[in-house]
Each structure stands twice: as C-alpha cells, then as structure tokens.
C-alpha cells in the first residue's frame, strides 16, 4: 500500500508537471513575437503602470540590423488570458506612427516600421477587463537614433 501511494504521488506529480509545460511554453517574449533577428535596443522596455504604481504590462521595442526594421509589442503582466484593451504604438521620426489596439488576451502587436538611421519612440497601454484600471508606459522622447 505504501509503495502504491508513493508511486501514485509520483505519477500525479509527473502528470501535473507535464500539464504545466504547455502554459509555460505559451509565454510570450518580445523576441518570439517579433521574430528571428530582432534584438532589444538600449532603453527598449518600459513598465506599463497605473497612476498608483500597479504594473499591468511591459512595452518593448526591438531592432533587426539585417532588415533595418523596428518592432514593438506590449505584453500583459496582469489579466493574462482575459481580453482587455491592450495597445502598442511605434513611431519612427519623420514617419507616421504604426499601432495596434484591441481587446487582447496576452499582448498587442507586433507592429513594424523601417527605421535605419532614424530615432524611435514607443508607447503601450493595458486596461483591466472591467476597464476600471488603465496603465500607460513607454518613451515619448525620440531616442535610439541610428
């Protein structure tokens, strides 16, 4: 009986560990969303926080030296899996901004814009599913020129 309980506990533990793997594998990273060749830039991530300081997400900007494009995404850190307004904006100096916003479960974007030799700014927003909380973050100042 003791051997069976121990074996059952090990089997249950193994089943639980296997059940957790898909959720971990689904975790979004800026690199996985933007694609091969995109790497974070200096000052390329900002927390998205409410006025009271609660973090609801992070907005990122990455760059691909090979194709000269920037990529921006906003990834939720709270309310993951629950659709709520999530937004990302990327602006390359001298060009119209590109953005995406809707009721997303995990992230907004990626959005892309050619920016070789130009400065960029980026911005993100995440709201709670009931729209009672809204958080913003990013860099409005143009930087990372080149």
Short mmCIF file of C-alpha atoms in Angstrom, two decimals:
data_model
loop_
_atom_site.label_atom_id
_atom_site.label_comp_id
_atom_site.label_asym_id
_atom_site.label_seq_id
_atom_site.Cartn_x
_atom_site.Cartn_y
_atom_site.Cartn_z
CA UNK A 1 0.00 0.00 0.00
CA UNK A 2 2.76 2.46 0.84
CA UNK A 3 4.53 1.68 -2.44
CA UNK A 4 1.31 2.32 -4.35
CA UNK A 5 0.74 5.66 -2.62
CA UNK A 6 4.31 6.74 -3.35
CA UNK A 7 4.04 5.64 -6.97
CA UNK A 8 0.66 7.36 -7.26
CA UNK A 9 2.10 10.57 -5.83
CA UNK A 10 5.00 10.44 -8.26
CA UNK A 11 2.66 9.77 -11.17
CA UNK A 12 0.38 12.62 -10.14
CA UNK A 13 3.40 14.90 -9.79
CA UNK A 14 4.62 13.90 -13.24
CA UNK A 15 1.18 14.49 -14.73
CA UNK A 16 0.99 17.89 -13.05
CA UNK A 17 4.44 18.84 -14.33
CA UNK A 18 3.52 17.79 -17.87
CA UNK A 19 0.24 19.72 -17.64
CA UNK A 20 2.15 22.89 -16.71
CA UNK A 21 4.54 22.72 -19.67
CA UNK A 22 2.14 24.00 -22.36
CA UNK A 23 1.26 27.09 -20.31
CA UNK A 24 4.94 27.88 -19.81
CA UNK A 25 5.64 27.26 -23.49
CA UNK A 26 2.91 29.75 -24.44
CA UNK A 27 4.57 32.61 -22.55
CA UNK A 28 5.19 35.43 -24.99
CA UNK A 29 8.55 37.14 -25.23
CA UNK A 30 9.28 40.20 -27.37
CA UNK A 31 11.83 38.20 -29.40
CA UNK A 32 9.41 35.35 -30.08
CA UNK A 33 6.69 37.78 -31.17
CA UNK A 34 8.91 39.97 -33.39
CA UNK A 35 10.77 37.07 -34.99
CA UNK A 36 14.29 35.99 -35.85
CA UNK A 37 16.95 38.66 -35.90
CA UNK A 38 15.18 41.17 -33.62
CA UNK A 39 17.13 42.17 -30.53
CA UNK A 40 16.28 44.56 -27.68
CA UNK A 41 17.65 48.07 -28.04
CA UNK A 42 19.13 50.28 -25.34
CA UNK A 43 16.26 51.62 -23.21
CA UNK A 44 13.95 49.34 -25.17
CA UNK A 45 11.46 48.35 -22.48
CA UNK A 46 9.21 50.28 -20.15
CA UNK A 47 6.81 49.10 -17.47
CA UNK A 48 3.17 49.95 -18.02
CA UNK A 49 1.84 51.16 -14.67
CA UNK A 50 -1.31 52.71 -13.27
CA UNK A 51 -1.11 56.08 -11.54
CA UNK A 52 -0.94 54.19 -8.23
CA UNK A 53 2.08 52.20 -9.48
CA UNK A 54 0.46 48.84 -10.23
CA UNK A 55 2.15 47.19 -13.22
CA UNK A 56 -0.18 45.72 -15.85
CA UNK A 57 2.33 45.10 -18.64
CA UNK A 58 5.56 45.99 -20.39
CA UNK A 59 6.07 47.61 -23.77
CA UNK A 60 9.16 46.75 -25.81
CA UNK A 61 10.96 47.95 -28.91
CA UNK A 62 13.47 45.78 -30.78
CA UNK A 63 15.60 46.26 -33.88
CA UNK A 64 16.75 44.00 -36.70
CA UNK A 65 20.10 45.11 -38.14
CA UNK A 66 19.68 42.90 -41.20
CA UNK A 67 16.44 44.44 -42.48
CA UNK A 68 16.62 47.84 -40.71
CA UNK A 69 13.18 47.46 -39.12
CA UNK A 70 11.99 48.19 -35.61
CA UNK A 71 9.39 46.04 -33.87
CA UNK A 72 7.23 46.99 -30.89
CA UNK A 73 4.97 44.86 -28.67
CA UNK A 74 3.05 45.34 -25.44
CA UNK A 75 2.88 42.22 -23.27
CA UNK A 76 0.45 41.96 -20.38
CA UNK A 77 1.79 41.01 -16.94
CA UNK A 78 -1.65 41.07 -15.32
CA UNK A 79 -5.03 39.84 -16.60
CA UNK A 80 -3.21 37.41 -18.91
CA UNK A 81 -5.71 35.27 -20.80
CA UNK A 82 -8.55 37.71 -20.15
CA UNK A 83 -9.37 40.01 -23.06
CA UNK A 84 -8.85 43.65 -22.15
CA UNK A 85 -7.78 46.72 -24.05
CA UNK A 86 -4.10 46.35 -24.90
CA UNK A 87 -2.25 48.80 -27.15
CA UNK A 88 1.17 49.34 -28.71
CA UNK A 89 2.47 52.29 -30.74
CA UNK A 90 5.78 52.67 -32.58
CA UNK A 91 6.90 55.95 -34.13
CA UNK A 92 9.96 56.41 -36.28
CA UNK A 93 10.92 60.08 -36.51
CA UNK A 94 9.68 61.60 -39.75
CA UNK A 95 7.17 58.79 -40.41
CA UNK A 96 3.54 58.21 -39.43
CA UNK A 97 3.11 56.10 -36.30
CA UNK A 98 2.05 52.46 -36.51
CA UNK A 99 -0.13 51.00 -33.78
CA UNK A 100 -2.43 48.18 -32.79
CA UNK A 101 -5.02 48.17 -30.05
CA UNK A 102 -7.97 45.95 -29.22
CA UNK A 103 -9.27 43.60 -26.54
CA UNK A 104 -6.40 41.12 -26.49
CA UNK A 105 -5.80 38.27 -24.04
CA UNK A 106 -1.99 38.37 -23.89
CA UNK A 107 -0.34 41.09 -25.99
CA UNK A 108 -0.71 43.77 -28.66
CA UNK A 109 1.49 43.76 -31.72
CA UNK A 110 3.91 43.18 -33.08
CA UNK A 111 4.00 46.33 -35.19
CA UNK A 112 6.91 47.04 -37.53
CA UNK A 113 8.43 50.10 -39.13
CA UNK A 114 11.61 50.69 -41.12
CA UNK A 115 13.92 52.90 -39.15
CA UNK A 116 17.52 52.53 -40.25
CA UNK A 117 19.34 55.73 -39.26
CA UNK A 118 16.25 57.23 -37.54
CA UNK A 119 15.17 57.85 -33.96
CA UNK A 120 12.23 55.95 -32.44
CA UNK A 121 9.67 56.32 -29.67
CA UNK A 122 7.21 53.75 -28.35
CA UNK A 123 4.18 53.58 -26.08
CA UNK A 124 1.83 51.00 -24.60
CA UNK A 125 -1.42 50.74 -22.69
CA UNK A 126 -3.14 47.91 -20.78
CA UNK A 127 -6.55 48.13 -19.12
CA UNK A 128 -8.31 45.75 -16.76
CA UNK A 129 -11.11 43.60 -18.25
CA UNK A 130 -13.71 45.74 -16.45
CA UNK A 131 -11.98 48.97 -17.64
CA UNK A 132 -11.68 50.24 -14.06
CA UNK A 133 -7.88 50.31 -14.25
CA UNK A 134 -5.74 51.69 -17.03
CA UNK A 135 -1.97 51.76 -17.23
CA UNK A 136 0.40 53.51 -19.61
CA UNK A 137 4.10 53.46 -20.31
CA UNK A 138 6.78 53.91 -22.89
CA UNK A 139 9.17 56.53 -24.15
CA UNK A 140 7.66 59.55 -25.87
CA UNK A 141 11.04 61.16 -26.48
CA UNK A 142 12.78 60.08 -29.68
CA UNK A 143 15.95 58.11 -28.98
CA UNK A 144 17.99 55.16 -30.25
CA UNK A 145 18.86 57.10 -33.36
CA UNK A 146 20.66 55.10 -35.99
#
